[in-house]
Amino acid sequence: MHPGEHIMLESVKASLRWPGMTTDVNNWVRNCEECAKPKTARTKYGKLPTKTMEVRPWAEMAVDSNGPFGKQKWKALTIIDTSTRLVEIAPVADEFRKEFTKLLKSYGVEKAGITAKHPQANGVIERVHRAINNTLRTESMKNFGDRENCLSAVMFALRAQYQTATSLSSSQPAFGRDMLSDFQTQANWNQQQHKKMNNYSSTMNVKTKTDWITNINLKTW
């Protein structure tokens, strides 16, 4: 699945360059019939949540289950490092809630629950779920091996994909190299911290202004 013209172009730029590349990539994405068929419409959920300020790799992770899929009602467990945006996806038979809670406790991991079926609360992982679901609609999977192969392909593509949050692919800050070529990369975490602080400040300013207007309207009525 192609992620879109801009993201696809930036992803290709990480490893390749040729004359007329922008036009070629844009035309390829626009005319891809396989991508056009399964993609679902993007639903707007109103106000976006305040983004995390964490920029330390592996300090904070978003975890969620996706599914059920097919007649077997199987699910996929999705884990994302919110700093590097590195994705891990694995097919699971059930949500194994008790086992997962026990695992977190054994490693001293603090968990923060969210409301079920609430995309605003876990936006970063919901976008990945949309990419997974769009891809699964184009694949014919008959057994567990097919599911693993499909999810591995999706995971590889997401790790090679350009991320607007970091201006890198998720593999570059996580592994120090690109998924497609052995070009060494080092993330500038001070720059990422500054960028996130500016975004956080802008979000809070908008929220404060909105709350102030709401309070004025309530007092007026």
XYZ file of C-alpha atoms in Angstrom:
221
model
C 0.000 0.000 0.000
C 1.278 3.474 -0.865
C 0.996 5.928 2.059
C 0.305 8.969 -0.142
C 2.230 11.147 -2.571
C 4.240 13.230 -0.080
C 5.122 10.385 2.308
C 5.973 8.067 -0.581
C 8.231 10.670 -2.186
C 10.117 11.392 1.044
C 10.506 7.653 1.693
C 12.036 7.084 -1.751
C 14.315 10.125 -1.375
C 16.024 8.469 1.592
C 17.720 5.969 -0.747
C 17.225 7.015 -4.381
C 17.332 10.082 -6.633
C 16.682 10.482 -10.373
C 15.562 13.281 -12.746
C 11.797 13.785 -12.667
C 11.423 11.655 -9.533
C 8.680 13.818 -7.995
C 6.475 13.533 -11.079
C 7.126 9.798 -11.425
C 6.304 9.013 -7.794
C 3.172 11.194 -7.756
C 1.858 9.606 -10.954
C 2.601 6.105 -9.656
C 0.672 6.700 -6.421
C -2.264 8.446 -8.114
C -2.708 5.677 -10.693
C -2.299 2.689 -8.372
C -5.560 0.740 -8.680
C -4.709 -1.688 -5.888
C -4.331 1.192 -3.429
C -7.503 2.967 -4.514
C -9.828 -0.011 -4.050
C -9.406 -0.930 -0.377
C -8.678 2.429 1.225
C -11.330 3.591 3.641
C -12.448 7.186 4.050
C -10.651 9.091 6.770
C -13.014 9.841 9.629
C -12.563 13.092 11.514
C -12.918 12.722 15.259
C -12.921 16.366 16.332
C -10.233 17.740 18.632
C -6.884 15.988 18.552
C -5.283 14.926 21.835
C -2.214 16.742 23.145
C 0.823 14.908 21.756
C 3.328 13.308 24.076
C 6.480 15.255 24.981
C 8.627 12.106 25.246
C 11.647 11.945 22.910
C 13.656 9.170 24.583
C 13.516 5.959 22.514
C 11.639 3.115 24.263
C 10.655 5.330 27.209
C 6.998 5.321 26.146
C 5.104 2.836 23.978
C 1.559 2.719 22.639
C -0.023 -0.748 22.679
C -3.357 -1.877 21.278
C -5.067 -4.859 19.673
C -6.534 -4.714 16.191
C -9.272 -6.935 14.793
C -10.962 -9.348 14.713
C -10.181 -10.359 11.119
C -11.704 -12.998 8.865
C -13.767 -16.028 9.780
C -11.187 -17.139 12.337
C -11.665 -13.857 14.258
C -7.915 -13.521 14.803
C -6.357 -10.327 16.135
C -3.063 -8.489 15.836
C -1.126 -6.885 18.674
C 0.421 -3.536 17.698
C 3.232 -1.845 19.645
C 4.710 1.549 18.725
C 7.602 3.449 20.258
C 6.137 6.965 20.354
C 9.562 8.609 19.959
C 11.015 6.781 16.950
C 7.605 5.574 15.642
C 9.054 2.058 15.284
C 6.256 -0.499 14.846
C 6.024 -4.110 16.000
C 3.029 -6.203 14.867
C 2.213 -9.815 15.756
C -0.873 -11.993 15.198
C -2.443 -13.251 18.442
C -5.266 -15.640 19.245
C -6.779 -13.418 21.937
C -5.970 -10.283 23.916
C -4.379 -12.259 26.791
C -5.213 -9.383 29.146
C -4.124 -11.099 32.373
C -0.857 -12.346 30.901
C -0.059 -8.936 29.427
C -0.743 -7.130 32.715
C 1.478 -9.632 34.533
C 4.251 -9.100 31.967
C 4.182 -5.318 32.405
C 4.296 -5.663 36.184
C 7.271 -8.039 36.037
C 9.293 -5.435 34.104
C 8.149 -2.501 36.225
C 6.333 -0.869 33.314
C 3.681 1.701 34.186
C 0.551 1.383 32.061
C -1.980 4.102 31.284
C -5.345 2.819 30.120
C -7.583 4.540 27.576
C -11.243 4.346 26.662
C -12.063 1.545 24.221
C -13.031 2.496 20.667
C -11.742 6.037 21.231
C -9.286 6.970 18.414
C -8.537 10.388 19.923
C -6.903 8.776 22.942
C -4.376 6.736 20.944
C -4.108 8.502 17.592
C -0.598 7.305 16.697
C -1.619 3.637 16.823
C -5.003 4.175 15.145
C -3.218 5.471 12.032
C -1.151 2.289 11.922
C -4.301 0.193 12.307
C -5.784 1.954 9.294
C -2.705 1.061 7.226
C -2.879 -2.567 8.392
C -6.593 -2.864 7.651
C -6.218 -1.352 4.179
C -3.484 -3.857 3.330
C -5.374 -6.859 4.700
C -8.273 -6.075 2.381
C -6.040 -6.752 -0.628
C -4.571 -10.032 0.647
C -5.972 -13.562 0.654
C -4.925 -15.306 3.870
C -5.832 -18.919 4.559
C -3.655 -19.838 7.525
C -1.499 -18.487 10.345
C 1.595 -18.410 8.124
C -0.148 -16.154 5.620
C -1.091 -13.772 8.423
C 2.470 -13.619 9.739
C 3.884 -12.968 6.260
C 1.344 -10.231 5.553
C 1.881 -8.471 8.889
C 5.673 -8.735 8.457
C 5.385 -7.026 5.062
C 3.231 -4.256 6.564
C 5.682 -3.818 9.438
C 8.660 -3.584 7.056
C 6.863 -0.971 4.933
C 5.931 1.126 7.980
C 9.504 1.015 9.284
C 10.824 2.202 5.910
C 8.191 4.933 5.615
C 9.007 8.619 6.147
C 7.557 9.985 9.404
C 6.488 13.629 9.517
C 6.965 13.681 13.310
C 10.734 13.038 13.043
C 11.460 13.788 9.343
C 13.046 10.321 9.242
C 11.859 6.773 8.770
C 11.234 4.974 12.067
C 14.137 2.580 11.410
C 16.687 5.408 11.120
C 16.554 6.695 14.729
C 15.853 3.189 16.087
C 18.571 1.225 14.257
C 20.846 4.000 12.988
C 20.234 2.991 9.370
C 17.534 2.805 6.721
C 15.520 -0.362 6.026
C 16.416 -0.360 2.326
C 20.075 0.682 2.330
C 22.966 0.680 4.779
C 23.176 4.466 5.149
C 24.062 5.412 8.708
C 21.737 7.923 10.348
C 21.798 9.592 13.744
C 18.700 11.328 15.084
C 19.045 14.815 16.558
C 17.005 14.339 19.730
C 17.620 17.898 20.936
C 16.006 19.146 17.737
C 13.126 16.701 18.200
C 12.620 17.924 21.771
C 12.524 21.544 20.598
C 10.058 20.651 17.823
C 7.760 18.793 20.206
C 7.876 21.619 22.739
C 6.792 24.090 20.053
C 3.962 21.790 18.937
C 2.897 21.230 22.542
C 2.953 24.976 23.230
C 0.852 25.703 20.138
C -1.663 23.005 21.084
C -1.990 24.305 24.639
C -2.403 27.889 23.425
C -5.265 26.840 21.152
C -6.838 24.794 23.969
C -6.543 27.689 26.436
C -8.105 30.090 23.954
C -10.933 27.637 23.211
C -11.628 27.102 26.930
C -11.648 30.864 27.513
C -14.177 31.438 24.705
C -16.332 28.572 26.016
C -16.355 30.058 29.521
C -17.325 33.480 28.155
C -20.199 31.949 26.184
C -21.430 30.034 29.231
C -21.367 33.161 31.383
C -23.186 35.132 28.683
C -25.993 32.576 28.611
